Amino acid sequence: MTRGLPILLAVTVVAYAGLWTAGFVWDDIPLVVNNHALRDATLGAVFTSDLWASSGAGDVASGYYRPLVLVSFAVDRWFVDLNPLGYHLHSLGWHLLAMVGLHRLCLPLVDRSTALFAVALFGLHPVQSEVVAWVSARNDLMAAALGFFALSMVWVDDRPGPARGVAAAFLTVCAGLSKETALLLPLLLGAADGCRGRTEGMAARQMPL
C-alpha cells in the first residue's frame, strides 16, 4: 500500500461526510426498514428466495437473487437496529474496500502515481455518489470490492497457485451473490489479457472465475 492511498481513503470519507445525517430513501423503506426477513432474522429465507420476497412491498417477484446484500442488511439490523448512520457507514466501508481492491489490481499494470490517480477517479467521481449514499445500492459496492480482489488474485501470475485460485473462486462466488454483474469478471480478465497480448496461462487464470 502506497503512502498516498490512506490519505486518499481519508479524503473520500470526508467527501461523504453528508452521510452522517442521511436517512433511508426510496427502496430502502421496503428492502431495509420493512423487510420481514431482516426483522425476524430468518436468514434461511434470504438464501432461498427473491431479493424482494420478504420486503414490505407486498408480493413482488423481481427476479433478482442477491442474498449477500440482504445478509449485510441483517448484520446492520443486529448491531444498529434502524439507525441509518450505521447502514451508511457500512456502505462507505465497502466503497473504501473497493478502492483498496482496485489499487491492488492496478499496481502490476502502471506506476504508483497512475494507480493512485485511477483509484481517486473511481473513489471520488460523482457518479459513485448514488451507490454509496443509497443503502439499497450496496450490492454494487460489494460486487465491485469482491470482484476487484478476485481479479487481483489471478492477475499477476501467469499461472496462479492453488491458494490464489481458491481465493479468487470464493471471492467471485461472493461477488455474484451480491450482484449478478460479477458474471462479467471472466470477460474483464480476458479483455485485459487481450489488450496486453498476454495469452500464456490464460486458461489457468480464467478457471477460478
Short mmCIF file of C-alpha atoms in Angstrom, two decimals:
data_model
loop_
_atom_site.label_atom_id
_atom_site.label_comp_id
_atom_site.label_asym_id
_atom_site.label_seq_id
_atom_site.Cartn_x
_atom_site.Cartn_y
_atom_site.Cartn_z
CA MET A 1 0.00 0.00 0.00
CA THR A 2 1.49 3.33 -1.03
CA ARG A 3 1.52 6.24 1.39
CA GLY A 4 -0.91 8.14 -0.78
CA LEU A 5 -3.67 5.54 -0.54
CA PRO A 6 -4.52 6.05 3.17
CA ILE A 7 -4.68 9.80 2.53
CA LEU A 8 -6.99 9.22 -0.44
CA LEU A 9 -9.24 6.97 1.66
CA ALA A 10 -9.42 9.67 4.34
CA VAL A 11 -10.30 12.30 1.72
CA THR A 12 -13.08 10.01 0.45
CA VAL A 13 -14.51 9.70 3.96
CA VAL A 14 -14.54 13.50 4.27
CA ALA A 15 -16.15 13.82 0.83
CA TYR A 16 -19.03 11.66 2.02
CA ALA A 17 -19.45 13.42 5.37
CA GLY A 18 -23.03 14.24 4.38
CA LEU A 19 -23.90 10.61 5.07
CA TRP A 20 -23.68 11.24 8.81
CA THR A 21 -27.10 12.90 8.72
CA ALA A 22 -28.64 10.98 5.81
CA GLY A 23 -31.65 8.73 6.26
CA PHE A 24 -33.39 5.96 4.35
CA VAL A 25 -34.90 6.72 0.94
CA TRP A 26 -36.83 5.00 -1.86
CA ASP A 27 -36.17 1.25 -1.94
CA ASP A 28 -34.55 1.41 1.49
CA ILE A 29 -38.00 1.51 3.07
CA PRO A 30 -39.27 -1.88 1.79
CA LEU A 31 -35.86 -3.59 1.46
CA VAL A 32 -34.39 -2.49 4.78
CA VAL A 33 -36.88 -0.86 7.12
CA ASN A 34 -39.90 -3.11 6.44
CA ASN A 35 -38.12 -6.30 5.35
CA HIS A 36 -39.59 -9.26 7.26
CA ALA A 37 -36.52 -11.45 6.72
CA LEU A 38 -34.31 -8.88 8.42
CA ARG A 39 -36.75 -8.08 11.18
CA ASP A 40 -37.38 -11.72 12.06
CA ALA A 41 -33.77 -12.84 11.40
CA THR A 42 -34.94 -15.59 9.02
CA LEU A 43 -31.68 -15.81 7.09
CA GLY A 44 -32.70 -19.15 5.60
CA ALA A 45 -35.33 -17.32 3.60
CA VAL A 46 -32.72 -14.86 2.39
CA PHE A 47 -30.79 -17.60 0.56
CA THR A 48 -33.82 -19.35 -0.91
CA SER A 49 -35.97 -16.53 -2.22
CA ASP A 50 -36.19 -13.49 -4.43
CA LEU A 51 -34.47 -10.28 -3.27
CA TRP A 52 -37.86 -8.64 -2.71
CA ALA A 53 -39.76 -11.69 -1.42
CA SER A 54 -39.75 -10.64 2.25
CA SER A 55 -39.77 -6.90 1.68
CA GLY A 56 -42.53 -4.59 2.73
CA ALA A 57 -43.55 -4.06 -0.88
CA GLY A 58 -46.01 -6.96 -0.96
CA ASP A 59 -45.89 -9.91 -3.36
CA VAL A 60 -43.06 -8.83 -5.65
CA ALA A 61 -41.04 -11.10 -7.95
CA SER A 62 -38.08 -9.07 -9.19
CA GLY A 63 -36.03 -11.99 -10.49
CA TYR A 64 -33.02 -10.76 -8.51
CA TYR A 65 -31.08 -13.19 -6.35
CA ARG A 66 -28.71 -11.15 -4.17
CA PRO A 67 -28.63 -12.83 -0.76
CA LEU A 68 -25.32 -11.43 0.49
CA VAL A 69 -26.52 -7.84 0.41
CA LEU A 70 -29.53 -8.91 2.47
CA VAL A 71 -27.16 -10.62 4.90
CA SER A 72 -25.25 -7.34 5.19
CA PHE A 73 -28.52 -5.56 5.99
CA ALA A 74 -29.29 -8.22 8.60
CA VAL A 75 -25.91 -7.59 10.22
CA ASP A 76 -26.73 -3.88 10.34
CA ARG A 77 -30.13 -4.60 11.86
CA TRP A 78 -28.50 -6.76 14.52
CA PHE A 79 -25.95 -4.12 15.55
CA VAL A 80 -27.67 -0.76 15.00
CA ASP A 81 -31.36 -1.66 14.56
CA LEU A 82 -32.74 1.05 12.24
CA ASN A 83 -30.19 3.79 12.85
CA PRO A 84 -29.37 4.99 9.30
CA LEU A 85 -25.87 6.10 10.26
CA GLY A 86 -24.74 2.53 10.85
CA TYR A 87 -26.04 1.45 7.45
CA HIS A 88 -24.34 4.35 5.69
CA LEU A 89 -21.03 3.72 7.43
CA HIS A 90 -21.23 0.06 6.42
CA SER A 91 -21.83 1.01 2.78
CA LEU A 92 -18.98 3.53 2.84
CA GLY A 93 -16.73 0.80 4.21
CA TRP A 94 -17.46 -1.35 1.16
CA HIS A 95 -16.65 1.61 -1.10
CA LEU A 96 -13.30 2.12 0.62
CA LEU A 97 -12.59 -1.62 0.34
CA ALA A 98 -13.34 -1.44 -3.39
CA MET A 99 -10.82 1.39 -3.70
CA VAL A 100 -8.17 -0.75 -1.97
CA GLY A 101 -9.00 -3.67 -4.27
CA LEU A 102 -8.73 -1.51 -7.36
CA HIS A 103 -5.39 -0.15 -6.18
CA ARG A 104 -4.15 -3.71 -5.70
CA LEU A 105 -5.34 -4.56 -9.20
CA CYS A 106 -3.72 -1.51 -10.84
CA LEU A 107 -0.26 -1.72 -9.28
CA PRO A 108 1.08 -4.53 -11.54
CA LEU A 109 -0.04 -2.57 -14.62
CA VAL A 110 1.07 1.01 -14.04
CA ASP A 111 3.32 3.09 -11.81
CA ARG A 112 2.17 4.06 -8.31
CA SER A 113 1.12 7.60 -9.22
CA THR A 114 -1.07 6.40 -12.10
CA ALA A 115 -2.60 3.70 -9.92
CA LEU A 116 -3.41 6.27 -7.26
CA PHE A 117 -4.98 8.56 -9.86
CA ALA A 118 -7.15 5.71 -11.15
CA VAL A 119 -8.34 4.94 -7.62
CA ALA A 120 -9.02 8.63 -6.95
CA LEU A 121 -11.08 8.85 -10.13
CA PHE A 122 -13.04 5.76 -9.12
CA GLY A 123 -13.50 6.72 -5.50
CA LEU A 124 -14.37 10.40 -5.84
CA HIS A 125 -16.20 10.61 -9.16
CA PRO A 126 -19.73 12.00 -8.63
CA VAL A 127 -21.26 9.04 -10.47
CA GLN A 128 -20.43 6.92 -7.41
CA SER A 129 -22.49 9.04 -5.05
CA GLU A 130 -25.72 7.12 -5.68
CA VAL A 131 -24.40 3.69 -4.83
CA VAL A 132 -22.51 4.99 -1.79
CA ALA A 133 -25.31 7.13 -0.36
CA TRP A 134 -28.25 4.86 -1.23
CA VAL A 135 -28.26 1.94 1.19
CA SER A 136 -30.22 -0.32 -1.18
CA ALA A 137 -27.48 0.05 -3.79
CA ARG A 138 -24.86 -1.53 -1.53
CA ASN A 139 -24.91 -4.60 -3.78
CA ASP A 140 -22.91 -2.63 -6.37
CA LEU A 141 -20.28 -1.72 -3.80
CA MET A 142 -19.99 -5.29 -2.56
CA ALA A 143 -19.76 -6.79 -6.05
CA ALA A 144 -17.10 -4.25 -7.03
CA ALA A 145 -14.97 -4.76 -3.92
CA LEU A 146 -15.14 -8.56 -4.04
CA GLY A 147 -14.67 -8.59 -7.81
CA PHE A 148 -11.56 -6.38 -7.71
CA PHE A 149 -9.95 -8.61 -5.11
CA ALA A 150 -10.92 -11.74 -7.08
CA LEU A 151 -9.27 -10.35 -10.21
CA SER A 152 -6.16 -9.30 -8.30
CA MET A 153 -5.70 -12.88 -7.09
CA VAL A 154 -5.24 -14.23 -10.61
CA TRP A 155 -3.96 -11.20 -12.49
CA VAL A 156 -0.30 -11.04 -11.51
CA ASP A 157 0.92 -14.58 -12.08
CA ASP A 158 0.78 -16.36 -15.42
CA ARG A 159 -0.35 -19.46 -13.57
CA PRO A 160 -1.74 -18.59 -10.12
CA GLY A 161 -1.15 -21.17 -7.39
CA PRO A 162 -3.91 -23.25 -5.79
CA ALA A 163 -4.35 -20.89 -2.83
CA ARG A 164 -4.84 -17.87 -5.07
CA GLY A 165 -7.16 -19.84 -7.32
CA VAL A 166 -9.37 -20.95 -4.43
CA ALA A 167 -9.43 -17.42 -3.01
CA ALA A 168 -10.37 -15.98 -6.41
CA ALA A 169 -13.13 -18.56 -6.84
CA PHE A 170 -14.55 -17.85 -3.38
CA LEU A 171 -14.48 -14.08 -3.91
CA THR A 172 -16.10 -14.47 -7.33
CA VAL A 173 -18.96 -16.50 -5.87
CA CYS A 174 -19.44 -13.92 -3.12
CA ALA A 175 -19.43 -11.12 -5.70
CA GLY A 176 -22.05 -12.99 -7.73
CA LEU A 177 -24.22 -13.46 -4.64
CA SER A 178 -24.04 -9.70 -4.15
CA LYS A 179 -24.95 -8.73 -7.71
CA GLU A 180 -25.13 -10.65 -10.96
CA THR A 181 -22.78 -8.22 -12.75
CA ALA A 182 -19.97 -10.36 -11.29
CA LEU A 183 -20.62 -12.68 -14.24
CA LEU A 184 -18.59 -10.17 -16.25
CA LEU A 185 -15.38 -10.83 -14.30
CA PRO A 186 -14.04 -13.52 -16.68
CA LEU A 187 -14.79 -11.25 -19.62
CA LEU A 188 -12.96 -8.35 -17.98
CA LEU A 189 -9.95 -10.53 -17.31
CA GLY A 190 -9.98 -11.85 -20.87
CA ALA A 191 -10.26 -8.35 -22.33
CA ALA A 192 -7.39 -7.11 -20.17
CA ASP A 193 -5.21 -10.07 -21.19
CA GLY A 194 -6.09 -9.48 -24.82
CA CYS A 195 -5.15 -5.80 -24.66
CA ARG A 196 -1.76 -6.75 -23.24
CA GLY A 197 -1.24 -9.59 -25.70
CA ARG A 198 -0.95 -11.94 -22.74
CA THR A 199 -2.04 -15.42 -23.82
CA GLU A 200 0.21 -17.74 -21.80
CA GLY A 201 -1.65 -19.24 -18.84
CA MET A 202 -4.93 -17.56 -19.78
CA ALA A 203 -6.97 -20.69 -19.07
CA ALA A 204 -5.34 -21.10 -15.65
CA ARG A 205 -6.27 -17.52 -14.77
CA GLN A 206 -9.81 -17.85 -16.08
CA MET A 207 -10.71 -21.11 -14.34
CA PRO A 208 -11.17 -19.71 -10.81
CA LEU A 209 -13.53 -17.06 -12.15
#
